[in-house]
Amino acid sequence: MIPVSEPFLDQRALELVGEAMRTGWISSAGHCITEFEGLWAEYCGVRHGVAVSNGTAALQLAMEALALPAGSEVILPSFTIISCAAAVLRAGCVPVLVDCEPDTWCLDVSEVARKITAKTRVIMPVHIYGHMADMDSLMDIAQRHGLLVIEDAAEAHGAECRGRRAGGIGAMGCFSFYANKIITTGEGGMVVTDDDALAEKLRGLRNLCFRSDRRFWHSELGHNFRITNLQAAIGLAQIGRIDEHIARKRRMAARYTAAFQDIPGLVLPVEKKDFKNVYWMYAIVLGEGIAISTEEMAAKLRGEGVETRPFFVGMHEQPVFRERGLFGGERYPVTERISRRGLYLPSGLGLEDSDIDFVCAAVRKSLA
Ligand SMILES: Cc1ncc(COP(=O)(O)O)c(C=O)c1O
């Protein structure tokens, strides 16, 4: 079976993990964490990185760090992972959805202004499958309305919008370093920011809000969302190879796109002018004229030895939110269509060109 993704780990990661084990720095202190945070923040073009246990925790801390009044509204895309809406709700805020664009699958910036009310405080764009949302237009709207932007860049390590990297543009950028991400720490995440006060707040929240002036003394409620030095050791080795990882993702995507170009109705990922898509996952949407369902296609591909994954299901369709009285009667047509008609193909960094060619042939066969 050709897997959808597999981590690509090297000797350097093994050495750094070995060093952490030999020296006993296996918990949340150790030089790998601070180096990893510093290098990743620098890569994103900001001054602070606060590493945490996963991308979901990063989003939760970013929301909590703002300490917004209860009932504040946060605009986010309907097409995303539940971590985003969950972070909004856990911070006592209200998620307000907008649909996504049919080509980049990222939040449709042209719909944002209509959703702004007197209670809106934050916009949370999600950079989907390696392509960024239109951050220039979004930052413009945010500035005009006095709103903060939290970027979810979990899937877009190193992606660019007009020369600026994902995660480094908004007030805070959130990353996941789960095993399928462009760089991984196994489990892990980070919030990056250029704001000193937010960085301080994030560090406190990550570590139970211990006060620095007196031991075991707390004036706020925090979490244990710490990352370990063992995980950061892997991350440190991975950062050193990020250019290589992204180049490999882009070559893989070019190979897929060349092979699928002539298939009528098959919607392929785009790279808009002035953007750099890092093609975290090579995703396709079955469009007009393709009768087969994604479930049938996934089953056929599985039969050929090719693993796939379906797209996210829209937040407005999630039972957990419907039961809470959220998003009742709301419709997001692009999200609904792509969530039913999209799937992503093997995109692991260890795949050979011959594996990609094998997947391409299997896709053609399943559509024939
Ligand atoms: C867009 C997006 N945001 C957030 C997350 C959550 O990250 P994690 O799985 O590390 O909690 C993911 C998941 O991988 C994701 O795809």
CSV table of C-alpha atoms and ligand atoms in Angstrom, one decimal:
chain,number,residue,atom,x,y,z
A,1,MET,CA,0.0,0.0,0.0
A,2,ILE,CA,1.3,3.4,-0.9
A,3,PRO,CA,0.5,5.5,2.2
A,4,VAL,CA,-1.0,9.0,2.1
A,5,SER,CA,1.9,10.2,4.2
A,6,GLU,CA,4.9,9.0,6.2
A,7,PRO,CA,7.4,10.9,8.2
A,8,PHE,CA,10.9,11.4,6.7
A,9,LEU,CA,13.4,11.2,9.5
A,10,ASP,CA,17.2,11.3,9.2
A,11,GLN,CA,20.4,10.5,11.0
A,12,ARG,CA,20.6,14.0,12.5
A,13,ALA,CA,17.3,13.5,14.2
A,14,LEU,CA,18.5,10.2,15.7
A,15,GLU,CA,21.7,11.9,16.9
A,16,LEU,CA,19.9,14.8,18.6
A,17,VAL,CA,17.3,12.5,20.2
A,18,GLY,CA,20.2,10.3,21.3
A,19,GLU,CA,22.0,13.3,22.8
A,20,ALA,CA,18.8,14.3,24.7
A,21,MET,CA,18.5,10.8,26.1
A,22,ARG,CA,22.2,10.5,27.0
A,23,THR,CA,22.1,13.8,28.8
A,24,GLY,CA,18.8,13.3,30.5
A,25,TRP,CA,17.0,16.3,29.0
A,26,ILE,CA,13.9,14.5,28.1
A,27,SER,CA,11.2,16.8,29.5
A,28,SER,CA,10.3,20.4,28.7
A,29,ALA,CA,13.6,22.0,29.4
A,30,GLY,CA,16.6,21.6,27.1
A,31,HIS,CA,18.4,23.4,24.4
A,32,CYS,CA,16.6,21.8,21.5
A,33,ILE,CA,13.3,23.5,22.5
A,34,THR,CA,14.7,27.0,22.7
A,35,GLU,CA,16.7,26.5,19.5
A,36,PHE,CA,13.7,25.0,17.7
A,37,GLU,CA,11.5,27.9,18.8
A,38,GLY,CA,14.1,30.5,17.7
A,39,LEU,CA,14.8,29.0,14.3
A,40,TRP,CA,11.1,28.5,13.5
A,41,ALA,CA,10.2,32.0,14.5
A,42,GLU,CA,13.1,33.3,12.4
A,43,TYR,CA,12.0,31.2,9.5
A,44,CYS,CA,8.5,32.7,9.8
A,45,GLY,CA,9.9,36.2,10.0
A,46,VAL,CA,9.0,37.0,13.6
A,47,ARG,CA,10.8,37.2,16.9
A,48,HIS,CA,9.0,34.7,19.1
A,49,GLY,CA,8.1,31.0,19.0
A,50,VAL,CA,6.3,29.2,21.7
A,51,ALA,CA,6.4,25.5,21.2
A,52,VAL,CA,3.5,23.4,22.5
A,53,SER,CA,2.2,19.8,22.5
A,54,ASN,CA,0.2,20.0,19.3
A,55,GLY,CA,-1.4,22.3,16.7
A,56,THR,CA,-4.8,22.1,18.5
A,57,ALA,CA,-3.2,23.4,21.7
A,58,ALA,CA,-1.4,26.1,19.7
A,59,LEU,CA,-4.8,27.4,18.4
A,60,GLN,CA,-6.3,27.2,21.9
A,61,LEU,CA,-3.5,29.1,23.5
A,62,ALA,CA,-3.5,31.8,20.7
A,63,MET,CA,-7.2,32.4,21.4
A,64,GLU,CA,-6.8,32.4,25.2
A,65,ALA,CA,-3.8,34.7,25.1
A,66,LEU,CA,-6.1,37.4,23.7
A,67,ALA,CA,-8.4,37.2,26.8
A,68,LEU,CA,-11.4,38.5,24.8
A,69,PRO,CA,-14.7,39.3,26.4
A,70,ALA,CA,-17.1,36.4,26.4
A,71,GLY,CA,-19.3,36.3,23.3
A,72,SER,CA,-16.7,38.0,21.1
A,73,GLU,CA,-17.0,36.7,17.5
A,74,VAL,CA,-14.3,35.1,15.5
A,75,ILE,CA,-14.6,34.7,11.7
A,76,LEU,CA,-13.2,31.5,10.4
A,77,PRO,CA,-13.7,29.2,7.3
A,78,SER,CA,-16.4,26.5,7.3
A,79,PHE,CA,-13.8,24.2,5.6
A,80,THR,CA,-11.3,23.4,8.2
A,81,ILE,CA,-10.4,21.0,11.1
A,82,ILE,CA,-12.5,21.1,14.3
A,83,SER,CA,-9.4,22.4,16.2
A,84,CYS,CA,-10.1,26.0,15.0
A,85,ALA,CA,-13.8,26.2,16.1
A,86,ALA,CA,-13.0,24.3,19.3
A,87,ALA,CA,-10.3,26.9,20.2
A,88,VAL,CA,-12.8,29.7,19.6
A,89,LEU,CA,-15.5,28.1,21.8
A,90,ARG,CA,-13.0,27.1,24.6
A,91,ALA,CA,-12.0,30.8,24.8
A,92,GLY,CA,-15.7,31.7,25.4
A,93,CYS,CA,-16.1,33.2,22.0
A,94,VAL,CA,-18.5,32.6,19.1
A,95,PRO,CA,-17.3,31.0,15.8
A,96,VAL,CA,-18.8,32.8,12.7
A,97,LEU,CA,-18.2,30.9,9.5
A,98,VAL,CA,-17.5,32.0,5.9
A,99,ASP,CA,-17.3,29.7,2.9
A,100,CYS,CA,-14.1,28.8,1.1
A,101,GLU,CA,-12.8,29.7,-2.4
A,102,PRO,CA,-13.5,27.0,-5.1
A,103,ASP,CA,-9.8,27.1,-6.3
A,104,THR,CA,-7.6,27.5,-3.2
A,105,TRP,CA,-10.1,26.0,-0.7
A,106,CYS,CA,-9.1,28.7,1.7
A,107,LEU,CA,-11.4,31.1,3.4
A,108,ASP,CA,-13.1,33.4,0.8
A,109,VAL,CA,-11.9,36.9,1.8
A,110,SER,CA,-14.7,38.5,-0.2
A,111,GLU,CA,-17.2,37.1,2.2
A,112,VAL,CA,-15.5,38.2,5.4
A,113,ALA,CA,-16.7,41.9,5.5
A,114,ARG,CA,-20.4,40.8,5.4
A,115,LYS,CA,-19.8,38.8,8.6
A,116,ILE,CA,-18.2,41.5,10.6
A,117,THR,CA,-20.4,42.8,13.5
A,118,ALA,CA,-19.8,45.0,16.5
A,119,LYS,CA,-18.7,41.9,18.4
A,120,THR,CA,-16.1,40.7,15.9
A,121,ARG,CA,-12.6,40.7,17.3
A,122,VAL,CA,-10.6,38.1,15.3
A,123,ILE,CA,-10.3,36.6,11.9
A,124,MET,CA,-8.8,33.1,11.7
A,125,PRO,CA,-7.7,32.2,8.2
A,126,VAL,CA,-6.6,28.6,7.6
A,127,HIS,CA,-4.0,27.9,4.9
A,128,ILE,CA,-5.4,24.7,3.3
A,129,TYR,CA,-3.3,21.9,2.0
A,130,GLY,CA,-0.3,24.2,1.4
A,131,HIS,CA,-1.8,27.2,-0.3
A,132,MET,CA,-2.3,30.4,1.8
A,133,ALA,CA,-5.4,32.4,2.1
A,134,ASP,CA,-5.2,35.9,0.5
A,135,MET,CA,-3.4,37.5,3.5
A,136,ASP,CA,-2.9,40.9,2.0
A,137,SER,CA,-6.7,41.5,1.4
A,138,LEU,CA,-7.5,39.9,4.8
A,139,MET,CA,-5.0,42.1,6.7
A,140,ASP,CA,-6.4,45.1,4.9
A,141,ILE,CA,-9.9,44.2,6.1
A,142,ALA,CA,-8.6,43.4,9.6
A,143,GLN,CA,-6.8,46.8,9.9
A,144,ARG,CA,-9.8,48.7,8.6
A,145,HIS,CA,-12.1,47.1,11.3
A,146,GLY,CA,-9.5,47.0,14.1
A,147,LEU,CA,-9.5,43.1,14.2
A,148,LEU,CA,-6.7,40.7,15.0
A,149,VAL,CA,-5.7,37.9,12.8
A,150,ILE,CA,-4.7,34.4,14.0
A,151,GLU,CA,-3.3,32.3,11.1
A,152,ASP,CA,-3.7,28.6,11.1
A,153,ALA,CA,-0.6,27.6,9.2
A,154,ALA,CA,-0.6,23.9,10.3
A,155,GLU,CA,-0.6,22.7,6.7
A,156,ALA,CA,1.4,25.4,5.1
A,157,HIS,CA,5.0,25.4,6.5
A,158,GLY,CA,7.0,27.7,4.3
A,159,ALA,CA,4.1,28.7,2.0
A,160,GLU,CA,4.2,32.3,0.8
A,161,CYS,CA,1.9,35.1,0.0
A,162,ARG,CA,3.7,37.9,-1.9
A,163,GLY,CA,7.0,36.9,-0.4
A,164,ARG,CA,5.9,36.6,3.2
A,165,ARG,CA,5.7,33.2,4.9
A,166,ALA,CA,2.6,31.6,6.4
A,167,GLY,CA,2.2,32.2,10.1
A,168,GLY,CA,4.3,35.4,10.2
A,169,ILE,CA,1.8,37.8,8.9
A,170,GLY,CA,-1.1,37.9,11.5
A,171,ALA,CA,-0.8,38.8,15.2
A,172,MET,CA,-0.1,35.1,15.8
A,173,GLY,CA,0.5,32.1,13.6
A,174,CYS,CA,-0.2,28.5,14.7
A,175,PHE,CA,1.5,25.4,13.5
A,176,SER,CA,1.2,21.7,13.9
A,177,PHE,CA,4.2,19.3,13.7
A,178,TYR,CA,2.2,16.1,13.6
A,179,ALA,CA,3.9,13.2,11.8
A,180,ASN,CA,2.3,14.0,8.4
A,181,LYS,CA,3.3,17.7,8.4
A,182,ILE,CA,6.1,19.2,6.2
A,183,ILE,CA,8.3,19.2,9.3
A,184,THR,CA,7.4,17.1,12.2
A,185,THR,CA,8.2,16.5,15.9
A,186,GLY,CA,5.9,13.4,16.1
A,187,GLU,CA,3.3,15.4,18.0
A,188,GLY,CA,3.9,19.1,18.5
A,189,GLY,CA,2.9,22.6,17.6
A,190,MET,CA,4.0,26.2,17.9
A,191,VAL,CA,2.6,29.7,18.1
A,192,VAL,CA,4.8,32.4,16.5
A,193,THR,CA,4.3,36.1,17.1
A,194,ASP,CA,6.2,39.3,16.9
A,195,ASP,CA,4.4,40.7,19.9
A,196,ASP,CA,6.4,40.5,23.2
A,197,ALA,CA,3.4,40.7,25.5
A,198,LEU,CA,1.6,37.9,23.6
A,199,ALA,CA,4.7,35.7,23.6
A,200,GLU,CA,5.0,36.2,27.4
A,201,LYS,CA,1.3,35.4,27.9
A,202,LEU,CA,1.5,32.3,25.6
A,203,ARG,CA,4.5,31.0,27.6
A,204,GLY,CA,2.6,31.4,30.8
A,205,LEU,CA,-0.5,29.6,29.5
A,206,ARG,CA,1.6,26.8,28.2
A,207,ASN,CA,3.0,26.0,31.6
A,208,LEU,CA,0.2,26.3,34.2
A,209,CYS,CA,0.7,30.1,34.6
A,210,PHE,CA,3.4,29.6,37.2
A,211,ARG,CA,4.3,33.1,38.5
A,212,SER,CA,8.0,34.1,38.3
A,213,ASP,CA,8.0,36.0,41.6
A,214,ARG,CA,6.9,33.1,43.9
A,215,ARG,CA,7.0,29.4,43.5
A,216,PHE,CA,3.7,27.5,43.1
A,217,TRP,CA,1.8,30.8,43.1
A,218,HIS,CA,-0.8,31.4,40.4
A,219,SER,CA,-3.1,34.3,39.5
A,220,GLU,CA,-4.3,32.8,36.2
A,221,LEU,CA,-5.4,29.3,35.0
A,222,GLY,CA,-3.0,27.7,32.6
A,223,HIS,CA,-2.4,24.4,30.9
A,224,ASN,CA,0.3,21.8,30.6
A,225,PHE,CA,0.7,22.1,26.8
A,226,ARG,CA,4.5,21.7,27.0
A,227,ILE,CA,6.6,20.0,24.3
A,228,THR,CA,9.5,17.8,25.2
A,229,ASN,CA,13.1,18.3,24.4
A,230,LEU,CA,13.0,14.8,22.7
A,231,GLN,CA,10.3,16.1,20.3
A,232,ALA,CA,12.1,19.4,19.7
A,233,ALA,CA,15.3,17.4,18.9
A,234,ILE,CA,13.4,15.9,16.0
A,235,GLY,CA,12.1,19.3,15.0
A,236,LEU,CA,15.5,20.8,15.0
A,237,ALA,CA,16.8,18.2,12.6
A,238,GLN,CA,13.7,18.7,10.4
A,239,ILE,CA,14.1,22.5,10.2
A,240,GLY,CA,17.5,21.9,8.6
A,241,ARG,CA,15.9,20.1,5.7
A,242,ILE,CA,12.8,22.2,5.2
A,243,ASP,CA,13.9,23.6,1.8
A,244,GLU,CA,14.5,20.1,0.6
A,245,HIS,CA,11.1,18.9,1.9
A,246,ILE,CA,9.3,21.8,0.2
A,247,ALA,CA,11.1,21.3,-3.1
A,248,ARG,CA,10.2,17.6,-3.0
A,249,LYS,CA,6.5,18.4,-2.3
A,250,ARG,CA,6.5,20.8,-5.3
A,251,ARG,CA,8.2,18.4,-7.6
A,252,MET,CA,5.7,15.7,-6.6
A,253,ALA,CA,2.8,18.1,-7.2
A,254,ALA,CA,4.2,19.1,-10.7
A,255,ARG,CA,4.4,15.4,-11.6
A,256,TYR,CA,0.8,14.7,-10.5
A,257,THR,CA,-0.5,17.8,-12.2
A,258,ALA,CA,1.3,17.0,-15.5
A,259,ALA,CA,-0.3,13.5,-15.4
A,260,PHE,CA,-3.8,14.7,-14.6
A,261,GLN,CA,-3.9,17.8,-16.7
A,262,ASP,CA,-6.0,16.3,-19.5
A,263,ILE,CA,-8.6,14.5,-17.4
A,264,PRO,CA,-11.9,16.3,-18.0
A,265,GLY,CA,-13.7,17.5,-14.8
A,266,LEU,CA,-10.8,16.7,-12.4
A,267,VAL,CA,-10.1,19.8,-10.3
A,268,LEU,CA,-6.4,20.1,-9.4
A,269,PRO,CA,-4.7,22.2,-6.8
A,270,VAL,CA,-3.7,25.7,-8.0
A,271,GLU,CA,-0.9,28.1,-7.2
A,272,LYS,CA,-2.2,31.6,-7.6
A,273,LYS,CA,0.0,34.4,-8.9
A,274,ASP,CA,2.2,35.9,-6.1
A,275,PHE,CA,1.7,32.8,-3.9
A,276,LYS,CA,3.9,29.8,-3.2
A,277,ASN,CA,2.0,26.6,-2.7
A,278,VAL,CA,4.0,24.0,-0.7
A,279,TYR,CA,1.5,21.2,-1.6
A,280,TRP,CA,1.4,19.7,1.8
A,281,MET,CA,-1.0,17.2,0.4
A,282,TYR,CA,-1.8,16.7,-3.3
A,283,ALA,CA,-5.6,17.1,-3.2
A,284,ILE,CA,-8.1,16.6,-6.1
A,285,VAL,CA,-11.8,17.3,-6.4
A,286,LEU,CA,-14.1,15.3,-8.6
A,287,GLY,CA,-15.9,17.9,-10.7
A,288,GLU,CA,-18.5,18.2,-13.5
A,289,GLY,CA,-18.9,15.1,-15.6
A,290,ILE,CA,-17.2,12.7,-13.1
A,291,ALA,CA,-19.9,10.4,-11.9
A,292,ILE,CA,-18.0,8.2,-9.5
A,293,SER,CA,-18.3,9.1,-5.8
A,294,THR,CA,-15.2,9.8,-3.7
A,295,GLU,CA,-16.0,6.7,-1.5
A,296,GLU,CA,-16.1,4.5,-4.6
A,297,MET,CA,-12.9,6.0,-5.9
A,298,ALA,CA,-11.2,5.6,-2.6
A,299,ALA,CA,-12.2,1.9,-2.5
A,300,LYS,CA,-11.0,1.3,-6.1
A,301,LEU,CA,-7.7,3.0,-5.3
A,302,ARG,CA,-7.3,1.0,-2.1
A,303,GLY,CA,-7.9,-2.1,-4.2
A,304,GLU,CA,-4.9,-1.0,-6.4
A,305,GLY,CA,-2.7,-0.4,-3.3
A,306,VAL,CA,-3.2,3.4,-3.0
A,307,GLU,CA,-4.3,5.0,0.2
A,308,THR,CA,-6.3,8.3,0.1
A,309,ARG,CA,-8.0,10.6,2.6
A,310,PRO,CA,-11.3,12.4,2.3
A,311,PHE,CA,-11.5,16.2,2.7
A,312,PHE,CA,-12.7,17.9,5.9
A,313,VAL,CA,-16.4,18.0,6.6
A,314,GLY,CA,-17.8,21.6,7.0
A,315,MET,CA,-18.0,22.9,10.6
A,316,HIS,CA,-21.7,23.8,10.0
A,317,GLU,CA,-22.5,20.1,9.4
A,318,GLN,CA,-20.8,18.8,12.5
A,319,PRO,CA,-23.2,17.2,15.0
A,320,VAL,CA,-21.3,18.5,18.0
A,321,PHE,CA,-22.0,22.1,16.9
A,322,ARG,CA,-25.6,21.5,15.7
A,323,GLU,CA,-26.3,20.0,19.1
A,324,ARG,CA,-25.1,23.3,20.7
A,325,GLY,CA,-27.4,25.3,18.5
A,326,LEU,CA,-24.6,26.6,16.3
A,327,PHE,CA,-24.8,27.2,12.5
A,328,GLY,CA,-28.4,26.0,12.3
A,329,GLY,CA,-29.8,26.4,8.7
A,330,GLU,CA,-26.5,27.9,7.5
A,331,ARG,CA,-25.3,26.7,4.1
A,332,TYR,CA,-21.8,26.9,2.6
A,333,PRO,CA,-22.1,25.5,-0.9
A,334,VAL,CA,-18.3,25.4,-1.8
A,335,THR,CA,-17.5,23.6,1.4
A,336,GLU,CA,-20.3,21.2,1.0
A,337,ARG,CA,-19.3,20.3,-2.5
A,338,ILE,CA,-15.6,19.9,-2.0
A,339,SER,CA,-16.1,18.0,1.3
A,340,ARG,CA,-18.2,15.4,-0.6
A,341,ARG,CA,-16.1,15.4,-3.8
A,342,GLY,CA,-12.5,15.9,-2.6
A,343,LEU,CA,-9.8,13.5,-1.6
A,344,TYR,CA,-6.1,13.7,-1.3
A,345,LEU,CA,-3.5,11.4,-2.7
A,346,PRO,CA,-0.2,9.9,-1.4
A,347,SER,CA,2.1,12.9,-0.7
A,348,GLY,CA,4.8,11.5,1.6
A,349,LEU,CA,8.3,12.8,1.4
A,350,GLY,CA,9.7,9.4,0.9
A,351,LEU,CA,7.8,8.6,-2.3
A,352,GLU,CA,9.8,7.9,-5.5
A,353,ASP,CA,8.7,9.2,-8.9
A,354,SER,CA,7.8,5.7,-9.8
A,355,ASP,CA,5.3,5.6,-6.8
A,356,ILE,CA,3.7,8.8,-8.1
A,357,ASP,CA,3.5,7.3,-11.6
A,358,PHE,CA,1.9,4.2,-10.1
A,359,VAL,CA,-0.7,6.4,-8.2
A,360,CYS,CA,-1.4,8.4,-11.4
A,361,ALA,CA,-2.1,5.2,-13.4
A,362,ALA,CA,-4.4,3.9,-10.6
A,363,VAL,CA,-6.3,7.2,-10.6
A,364,ARG,CA,-6.8,7.1,-14.4
A,365,LYS,CA,-8.0,3.5,-14.1
A,366,SER,CA,-10.4,4.3,-11.3
A,367,LEU,CA,-12.0,7.1,-13.4
A,368,ALA,CA,-12.1,5.1,-16.6
B,1,LIG,C1,-5.5,23.1,9.5
B,1,LIG,C2,-5.1,22.4,10.7
B,1,LIG,N1,-5.2,23.1,11.9
B,1,LIG,C3,-4.9,22.5,13.0
B,1,LIG,C4,-4.6,21.1,13.1
B,1,LIG,C5,-4.3,20.5,14.5
B,1,LIG,O1,-3.0,20.1,14.6
B,1,LIG,P1,-2.7,18.8,15.6
B,1,LIG,O2,-3.2,17.6,14.9
B,1,LIG,O3,-1.2,18.9,15.8
B,1,LIG,O4,-3.5,19.1,16.9
B,1,LIG,C6,-4.5,20.4,11.9
B,1,LIG,C7,-4.2,19.0,12.0
B,1,LIG,O5,-3.4,18.4,11.6
B,1,LIG,C8,-4.8,21.0,10.7
B,1,LIG,O6,-4.8,20.4,9.5
